[in-house]
PDB file of C-alpha atoms in Angstrom:
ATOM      1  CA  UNK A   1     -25.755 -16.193  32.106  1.00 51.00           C
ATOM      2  CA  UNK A   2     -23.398 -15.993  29.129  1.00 55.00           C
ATOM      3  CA  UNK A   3     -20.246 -15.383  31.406  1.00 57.00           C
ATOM      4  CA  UNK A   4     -20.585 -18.242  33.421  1.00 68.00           C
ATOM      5  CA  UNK A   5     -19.845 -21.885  33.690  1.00 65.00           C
ATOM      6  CA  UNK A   6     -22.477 -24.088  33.729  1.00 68.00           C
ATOM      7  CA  UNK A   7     -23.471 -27.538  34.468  1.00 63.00           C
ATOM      8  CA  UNK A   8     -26.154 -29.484  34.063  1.00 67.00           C
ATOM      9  CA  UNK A   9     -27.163 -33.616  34.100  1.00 62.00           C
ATOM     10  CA  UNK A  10     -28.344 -34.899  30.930  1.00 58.00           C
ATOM     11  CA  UNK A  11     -29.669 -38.331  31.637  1.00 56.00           C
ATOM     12  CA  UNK A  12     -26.848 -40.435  32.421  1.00 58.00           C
ATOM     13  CA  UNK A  13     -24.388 -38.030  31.707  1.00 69.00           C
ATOM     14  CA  UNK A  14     -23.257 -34.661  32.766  1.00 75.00           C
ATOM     15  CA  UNK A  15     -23.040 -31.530  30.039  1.00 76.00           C
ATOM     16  CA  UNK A  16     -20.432 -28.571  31.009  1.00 78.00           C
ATOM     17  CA  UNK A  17     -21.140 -25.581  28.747  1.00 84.00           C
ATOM     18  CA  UNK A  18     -18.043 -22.858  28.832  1.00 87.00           C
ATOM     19  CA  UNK A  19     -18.563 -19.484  27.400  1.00 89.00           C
ATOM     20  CA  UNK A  20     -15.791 -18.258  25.100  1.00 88.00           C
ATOM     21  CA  UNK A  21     -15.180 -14.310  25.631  1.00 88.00           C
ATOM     22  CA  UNK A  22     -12.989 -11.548  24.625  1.00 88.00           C
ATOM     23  CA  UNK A  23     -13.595  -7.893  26.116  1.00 85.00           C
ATOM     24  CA  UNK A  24     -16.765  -8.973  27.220  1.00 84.00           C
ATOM     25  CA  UNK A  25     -18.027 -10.254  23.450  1.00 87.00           C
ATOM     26  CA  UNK A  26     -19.172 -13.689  23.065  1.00 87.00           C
ATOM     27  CA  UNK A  27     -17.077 -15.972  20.450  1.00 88.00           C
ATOM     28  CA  UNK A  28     -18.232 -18.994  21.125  1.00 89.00           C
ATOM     29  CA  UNK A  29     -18.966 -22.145  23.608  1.00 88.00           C
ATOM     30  CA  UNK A  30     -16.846 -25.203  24.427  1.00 87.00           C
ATOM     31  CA  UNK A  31     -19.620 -28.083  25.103  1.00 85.00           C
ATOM     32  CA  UNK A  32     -17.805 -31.019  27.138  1.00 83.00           C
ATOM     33  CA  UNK A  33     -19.644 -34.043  28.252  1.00 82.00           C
ATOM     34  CA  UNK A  34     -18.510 -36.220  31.419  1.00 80.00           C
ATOM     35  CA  UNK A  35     -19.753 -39.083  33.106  1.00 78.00           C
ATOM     36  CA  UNK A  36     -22.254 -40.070  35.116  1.00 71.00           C
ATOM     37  CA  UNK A  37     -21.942 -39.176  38.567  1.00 72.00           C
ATOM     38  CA  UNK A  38     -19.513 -36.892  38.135  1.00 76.00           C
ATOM     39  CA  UNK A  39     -18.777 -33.646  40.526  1.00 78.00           C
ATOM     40  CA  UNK A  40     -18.142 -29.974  39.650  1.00 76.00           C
ATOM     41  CA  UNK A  41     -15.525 -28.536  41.668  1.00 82.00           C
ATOM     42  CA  UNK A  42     -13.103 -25.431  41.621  1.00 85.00           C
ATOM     43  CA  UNK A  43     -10.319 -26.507  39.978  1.00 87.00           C
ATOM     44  CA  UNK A  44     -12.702 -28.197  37.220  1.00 85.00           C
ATOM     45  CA  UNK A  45     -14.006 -24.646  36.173  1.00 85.00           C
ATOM     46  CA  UNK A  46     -10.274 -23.136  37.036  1.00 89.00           C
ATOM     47  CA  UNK A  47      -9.144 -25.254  34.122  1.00 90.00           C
ATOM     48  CA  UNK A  48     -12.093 -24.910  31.856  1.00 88.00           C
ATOM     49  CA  UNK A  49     -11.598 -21.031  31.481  1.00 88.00           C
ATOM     50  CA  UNK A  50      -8.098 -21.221  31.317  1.00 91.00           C
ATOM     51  CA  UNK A  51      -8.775 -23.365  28.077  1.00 91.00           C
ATOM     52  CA  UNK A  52     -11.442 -20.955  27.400  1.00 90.00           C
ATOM     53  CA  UNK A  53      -9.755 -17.460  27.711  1.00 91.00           C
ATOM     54  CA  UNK A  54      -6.704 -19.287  25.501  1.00 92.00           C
ATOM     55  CA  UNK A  55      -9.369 -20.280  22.989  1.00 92.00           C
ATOM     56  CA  UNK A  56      -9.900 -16.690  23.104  1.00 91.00           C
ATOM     57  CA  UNK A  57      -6.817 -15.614  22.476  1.00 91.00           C
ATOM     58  CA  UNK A  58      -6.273 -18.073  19.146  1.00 92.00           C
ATOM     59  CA  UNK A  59      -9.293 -16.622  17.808  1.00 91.00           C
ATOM     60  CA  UNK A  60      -9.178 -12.875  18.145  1.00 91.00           C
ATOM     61  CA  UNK A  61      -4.938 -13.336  16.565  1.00 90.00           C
ATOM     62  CA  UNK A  62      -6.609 -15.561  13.863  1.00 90.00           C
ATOM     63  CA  UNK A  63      -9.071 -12.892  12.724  1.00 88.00           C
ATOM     64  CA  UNK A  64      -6.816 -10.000  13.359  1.00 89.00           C
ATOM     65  CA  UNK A  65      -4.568 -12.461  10.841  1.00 87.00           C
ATOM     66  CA  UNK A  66      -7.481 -12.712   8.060  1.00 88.00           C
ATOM     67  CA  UNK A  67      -8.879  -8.880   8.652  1.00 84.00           C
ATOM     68  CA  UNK A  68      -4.897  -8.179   7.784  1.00 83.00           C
ATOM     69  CA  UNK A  69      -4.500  -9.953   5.068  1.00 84.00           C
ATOM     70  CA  UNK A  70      -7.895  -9.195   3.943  1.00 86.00           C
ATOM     71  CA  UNK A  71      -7.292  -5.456   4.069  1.00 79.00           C
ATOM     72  CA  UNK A  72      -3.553  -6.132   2.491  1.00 78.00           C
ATOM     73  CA  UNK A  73      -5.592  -8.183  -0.992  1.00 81.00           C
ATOM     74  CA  UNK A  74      -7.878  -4.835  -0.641  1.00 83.00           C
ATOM     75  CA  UNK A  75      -4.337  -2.164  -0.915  1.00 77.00           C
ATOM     76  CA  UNK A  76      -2.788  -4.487  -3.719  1.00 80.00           C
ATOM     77  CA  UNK A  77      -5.488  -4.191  -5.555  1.00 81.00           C
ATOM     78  CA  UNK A  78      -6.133  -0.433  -5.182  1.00 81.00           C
ATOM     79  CA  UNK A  79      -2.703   0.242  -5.729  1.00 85.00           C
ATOM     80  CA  UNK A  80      -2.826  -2.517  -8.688  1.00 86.00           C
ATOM     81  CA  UNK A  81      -5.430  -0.652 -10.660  1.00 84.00           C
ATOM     82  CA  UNK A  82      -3.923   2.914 -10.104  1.00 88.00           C
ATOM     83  CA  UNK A  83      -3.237   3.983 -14.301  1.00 89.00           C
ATOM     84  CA  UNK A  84      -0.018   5.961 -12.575  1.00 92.00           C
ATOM     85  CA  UNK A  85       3.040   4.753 -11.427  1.00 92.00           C
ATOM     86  CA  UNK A  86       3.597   3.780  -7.802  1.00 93.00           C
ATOM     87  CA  UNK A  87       6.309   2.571  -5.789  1.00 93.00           C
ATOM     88  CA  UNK A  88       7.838   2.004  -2.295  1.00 93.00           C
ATOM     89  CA  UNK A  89      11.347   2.065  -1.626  1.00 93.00           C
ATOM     90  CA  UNK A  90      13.681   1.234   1.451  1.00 93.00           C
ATOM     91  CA  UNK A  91      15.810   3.738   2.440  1.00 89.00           C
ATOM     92  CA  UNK A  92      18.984   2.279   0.775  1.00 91.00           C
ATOM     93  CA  UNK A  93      16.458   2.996  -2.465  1.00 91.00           C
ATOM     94  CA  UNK A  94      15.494  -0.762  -3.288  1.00 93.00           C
ATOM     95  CA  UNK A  95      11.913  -1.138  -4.394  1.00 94.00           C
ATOM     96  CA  UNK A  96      10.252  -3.531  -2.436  1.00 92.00           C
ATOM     97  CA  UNK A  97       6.150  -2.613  -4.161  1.00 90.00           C
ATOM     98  CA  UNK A  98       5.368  -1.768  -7.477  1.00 93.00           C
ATOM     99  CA  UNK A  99       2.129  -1.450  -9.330  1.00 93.00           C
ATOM    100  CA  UNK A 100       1.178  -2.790 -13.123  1.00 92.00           C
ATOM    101  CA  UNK A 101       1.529   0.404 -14.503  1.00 92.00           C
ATOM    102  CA  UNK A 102       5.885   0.536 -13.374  1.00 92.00           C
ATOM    103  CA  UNK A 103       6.065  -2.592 -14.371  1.00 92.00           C
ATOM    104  CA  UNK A 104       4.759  -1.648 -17.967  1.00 89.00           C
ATOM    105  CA  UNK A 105       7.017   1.680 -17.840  1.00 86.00           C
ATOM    106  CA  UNK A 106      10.083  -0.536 -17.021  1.00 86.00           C
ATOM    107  CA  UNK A 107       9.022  -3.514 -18.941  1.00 88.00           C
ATOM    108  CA  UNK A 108       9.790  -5.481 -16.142  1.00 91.00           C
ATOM    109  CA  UNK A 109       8.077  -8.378 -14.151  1.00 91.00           C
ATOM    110  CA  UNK A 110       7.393  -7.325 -10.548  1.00 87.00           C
ATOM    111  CA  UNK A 111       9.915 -10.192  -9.687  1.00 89.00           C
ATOM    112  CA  UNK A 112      12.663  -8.575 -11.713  1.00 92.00           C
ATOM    113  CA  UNK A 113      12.174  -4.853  -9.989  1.00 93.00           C
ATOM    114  CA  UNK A 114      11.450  -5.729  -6.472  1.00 92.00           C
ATOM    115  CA  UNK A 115      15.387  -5.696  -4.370  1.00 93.00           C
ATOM    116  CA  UNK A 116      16.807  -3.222  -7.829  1.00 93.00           C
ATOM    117  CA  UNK A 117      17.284   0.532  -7.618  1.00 92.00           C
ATOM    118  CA  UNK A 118      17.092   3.187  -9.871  1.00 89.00           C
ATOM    119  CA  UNK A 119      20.266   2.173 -11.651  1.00 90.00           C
ATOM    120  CA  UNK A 120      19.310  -1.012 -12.293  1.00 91.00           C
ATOM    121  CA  UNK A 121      16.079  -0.225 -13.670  1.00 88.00           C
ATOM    122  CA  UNK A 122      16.362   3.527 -15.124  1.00 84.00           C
ATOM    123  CA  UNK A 123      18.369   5.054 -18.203  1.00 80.00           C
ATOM    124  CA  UNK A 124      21.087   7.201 -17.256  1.00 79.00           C
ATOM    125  CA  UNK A 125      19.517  10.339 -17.401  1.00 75.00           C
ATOM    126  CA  UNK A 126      16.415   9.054 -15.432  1.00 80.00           C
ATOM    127  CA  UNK A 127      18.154   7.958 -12.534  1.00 85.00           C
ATOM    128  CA  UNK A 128      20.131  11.493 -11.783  1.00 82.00           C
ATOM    129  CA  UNK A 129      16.394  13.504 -12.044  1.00 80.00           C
ATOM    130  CA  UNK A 130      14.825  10.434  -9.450  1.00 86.00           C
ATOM    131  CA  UNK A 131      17.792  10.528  -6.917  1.00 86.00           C
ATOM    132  CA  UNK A 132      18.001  14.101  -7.017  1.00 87.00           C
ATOM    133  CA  UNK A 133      14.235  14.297  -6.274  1.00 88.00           C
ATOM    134  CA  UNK A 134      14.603  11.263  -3.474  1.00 90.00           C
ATOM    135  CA  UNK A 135      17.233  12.894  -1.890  1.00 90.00           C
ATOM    136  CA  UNK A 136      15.351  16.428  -1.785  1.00 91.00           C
ATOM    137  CA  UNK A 137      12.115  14.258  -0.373  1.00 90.00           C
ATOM    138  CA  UNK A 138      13.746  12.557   2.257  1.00 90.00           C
ATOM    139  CA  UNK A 139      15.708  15.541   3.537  1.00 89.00           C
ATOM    140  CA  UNK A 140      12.352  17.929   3.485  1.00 89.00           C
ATOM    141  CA  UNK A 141      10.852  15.178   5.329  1.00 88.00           C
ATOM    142  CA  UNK A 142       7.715  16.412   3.767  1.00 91.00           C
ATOM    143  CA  UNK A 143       5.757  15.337   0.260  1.00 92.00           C
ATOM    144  CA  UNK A 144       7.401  16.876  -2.376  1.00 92.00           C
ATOM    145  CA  UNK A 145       6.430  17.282  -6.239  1.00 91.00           C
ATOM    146  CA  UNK A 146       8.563  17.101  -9.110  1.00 87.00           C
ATOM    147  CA  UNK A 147       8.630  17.338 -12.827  1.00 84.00           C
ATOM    148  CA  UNK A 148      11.024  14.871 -13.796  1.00 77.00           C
ATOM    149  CA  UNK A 149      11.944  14.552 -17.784  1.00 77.00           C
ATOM    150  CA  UNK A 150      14.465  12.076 -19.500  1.00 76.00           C
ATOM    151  CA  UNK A 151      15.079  10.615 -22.763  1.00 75.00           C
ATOM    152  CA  UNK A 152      13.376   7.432 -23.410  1.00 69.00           C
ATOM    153  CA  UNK A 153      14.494   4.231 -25.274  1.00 67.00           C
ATOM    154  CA  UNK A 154      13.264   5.396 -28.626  1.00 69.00           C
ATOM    155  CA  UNK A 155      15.282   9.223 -27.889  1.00 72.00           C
ATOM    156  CA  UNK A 156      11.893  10.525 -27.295  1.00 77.00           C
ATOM    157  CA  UNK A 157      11.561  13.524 -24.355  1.00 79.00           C
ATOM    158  CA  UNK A 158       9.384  11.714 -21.276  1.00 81.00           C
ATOM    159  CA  UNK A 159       7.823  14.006 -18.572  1.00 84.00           C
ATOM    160  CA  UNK A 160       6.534  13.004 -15.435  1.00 86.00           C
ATOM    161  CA  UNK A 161       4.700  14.422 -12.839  1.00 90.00           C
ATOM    162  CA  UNK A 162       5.863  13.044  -9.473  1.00 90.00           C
ATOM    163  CA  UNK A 163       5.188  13.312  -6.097  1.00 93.00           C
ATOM    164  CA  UNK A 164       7.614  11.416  -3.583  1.00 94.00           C
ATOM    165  CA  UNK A 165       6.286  10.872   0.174  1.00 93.00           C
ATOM    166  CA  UNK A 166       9.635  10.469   2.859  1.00 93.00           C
ATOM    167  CA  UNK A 167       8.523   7.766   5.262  1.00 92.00           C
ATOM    168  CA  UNK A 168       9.836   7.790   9.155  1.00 90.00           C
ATOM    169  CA  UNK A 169       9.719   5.307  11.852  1.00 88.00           C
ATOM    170  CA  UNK A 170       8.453   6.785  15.509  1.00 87.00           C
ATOM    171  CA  UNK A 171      11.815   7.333  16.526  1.00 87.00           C
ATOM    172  CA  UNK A 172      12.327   9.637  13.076  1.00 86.00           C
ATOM    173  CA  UNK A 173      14.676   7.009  11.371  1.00 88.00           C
ATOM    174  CA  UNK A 174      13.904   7.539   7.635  1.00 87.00           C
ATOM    175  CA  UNK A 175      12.388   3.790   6.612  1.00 91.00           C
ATOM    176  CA  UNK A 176      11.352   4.345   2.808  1.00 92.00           C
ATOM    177  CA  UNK A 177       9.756   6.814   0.259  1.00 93.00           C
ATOM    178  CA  UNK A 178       6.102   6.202  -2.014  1.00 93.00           C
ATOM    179  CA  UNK A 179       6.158   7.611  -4.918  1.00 93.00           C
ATOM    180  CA  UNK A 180       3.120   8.389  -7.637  1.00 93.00           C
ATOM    181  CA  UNK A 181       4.254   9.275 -11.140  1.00 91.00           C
ATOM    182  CA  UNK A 182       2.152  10.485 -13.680  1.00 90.00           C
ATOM    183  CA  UNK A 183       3.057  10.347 -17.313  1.00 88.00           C
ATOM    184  CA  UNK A 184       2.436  13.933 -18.646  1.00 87.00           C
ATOM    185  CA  UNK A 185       4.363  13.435 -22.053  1.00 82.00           C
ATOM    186  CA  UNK A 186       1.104  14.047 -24.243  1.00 80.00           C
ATOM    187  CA  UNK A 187       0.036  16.588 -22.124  1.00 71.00           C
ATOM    188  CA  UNK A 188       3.188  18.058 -22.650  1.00 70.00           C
ATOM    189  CA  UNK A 189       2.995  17.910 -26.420  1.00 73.00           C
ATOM    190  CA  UNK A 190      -0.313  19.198 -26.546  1.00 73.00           C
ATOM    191  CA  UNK A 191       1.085  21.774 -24.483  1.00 66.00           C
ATOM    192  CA  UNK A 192       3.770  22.848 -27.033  1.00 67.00           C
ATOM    193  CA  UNK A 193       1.477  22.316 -29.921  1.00 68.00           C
ATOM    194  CA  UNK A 194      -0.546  25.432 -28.625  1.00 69.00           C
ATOM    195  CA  UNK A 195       2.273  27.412 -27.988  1.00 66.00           C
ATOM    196  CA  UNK A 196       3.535  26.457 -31.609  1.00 68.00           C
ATOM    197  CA  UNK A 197      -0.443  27.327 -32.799  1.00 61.00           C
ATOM    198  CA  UNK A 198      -0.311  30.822 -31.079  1.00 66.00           C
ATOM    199  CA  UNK A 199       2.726  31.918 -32.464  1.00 69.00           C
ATOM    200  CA  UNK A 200       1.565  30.713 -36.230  1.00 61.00           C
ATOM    201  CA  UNK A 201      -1.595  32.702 -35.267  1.00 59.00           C
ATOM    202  CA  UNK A 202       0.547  35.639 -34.441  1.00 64.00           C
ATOM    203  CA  UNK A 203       2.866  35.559 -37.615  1.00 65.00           C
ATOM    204  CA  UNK A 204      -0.305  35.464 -39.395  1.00 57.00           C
ATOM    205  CA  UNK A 205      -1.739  38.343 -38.046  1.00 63.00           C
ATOM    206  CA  UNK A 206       1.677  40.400 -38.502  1.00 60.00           C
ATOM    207  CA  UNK A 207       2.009  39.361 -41.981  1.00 57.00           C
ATOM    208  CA  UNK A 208      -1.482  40.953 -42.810  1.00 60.00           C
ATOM    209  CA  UNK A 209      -1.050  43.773 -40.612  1.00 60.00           C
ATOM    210  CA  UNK A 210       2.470  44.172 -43.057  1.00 66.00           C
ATOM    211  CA  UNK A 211       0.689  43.385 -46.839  1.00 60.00           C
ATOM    212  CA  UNK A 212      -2.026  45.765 -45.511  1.00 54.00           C
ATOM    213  CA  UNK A 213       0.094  48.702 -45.007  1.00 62.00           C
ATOM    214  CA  UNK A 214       1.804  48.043 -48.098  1.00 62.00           C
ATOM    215  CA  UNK A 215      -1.145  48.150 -50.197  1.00 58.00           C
TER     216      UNK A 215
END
């Protein structure tokens, strides 16, 4: 039996064989040898699953450690490879995670960005769309979506499609806000290139409609 102590002689020696459990599961054994002669008693096997059930304990924290930071490597890297912009801020609106693609928008090193806020790492105009947004986010306490626009370092117009996430501890204590940004700026463009098309397209047709009646 798997749950038990047990003892047996082994030529001039004696073998002690102590299962390891948690919640019934078997981890593993602790194999002692003693000496000849000697005498299981209570306290013996007390002690042994003491050490045991302690043993236990170590290893279940040690793999809850490595599934953690297993499943942490696995979220980096999701959130790593994500082509739009995420971040996580406090609630004093310092980013503490960032993916590639901020770091590229900012051209910034993650080291450089993480403990900043917007107005460290935004132009002007930038910063008064995102703390507008945060500010409507947090006080929703909902996940919001904005269009956010600013003028970038080269005086170009840069749209973003945003949605911010307000994030609450269980006593409702606001703790943060994740945001996803995607750049829509050729989208945009494309956008106002069809609306420039159609109206060409229109003129056209109005002209001809015109030189035909005159003719």
């Amino acid at each position: 039996d798997r749950h038990d102590i047990r003892y047996e002689g082994i030529g001039p020696h004696g073998h002690y064989c102590v299962p390891i459990l948690f919640a019934g599961k078997l981890l593993g054994v602790i194999n002692i040898y003693v000496k000849e002669g000697h005498k299981r008693n209570q306290r013996e096997d007390a002690f042994l699953t003491s050490v045991a059930n302690t043993l236990a304990g170590v290893i279940v924290r040690k793999q809850m450690e490595e599934d953690l930071i297993k499943a942490n490597a696995r979220v980096q890297t999701l959130i790593q490879t994500i082509p739009d912009l995420v971040f996580f801020k406090d609630s004093q609106g310092r980013h503490l995670v960032v993916n590639k693609a901020f770091e590229e928008f900012v051209d910034l090193p993650q080291a450089e960005i993480v403990g900043k806020t917007n107005e460290q790492l935004l132009p002007p105009d930038m910063v008064e769309y995102c703390q507008k947004s945060d500010e409507e986010a947090m006080k929703s306490r909902k996940p919001l979506r904005f269009e956010e626009q600013f003028t970038g370092k080269d005086g170009e117009q840069i749209f973003l499609d945003t949605i911010k996430v307000p994030l609450y501890d269980d006593q409702g204590n606001a703790i943060g806000l994740v945001g996803v940004c995607r750049n829509i700026t050729e989208h945009r463009k494309m956008e106002e290139e069809l609306i420039k098309a159609k109206k060409l397209e229109s003129i056209g047709i109005l002209a001809g409609g015109i030189a035909h009646d005159f003719n």
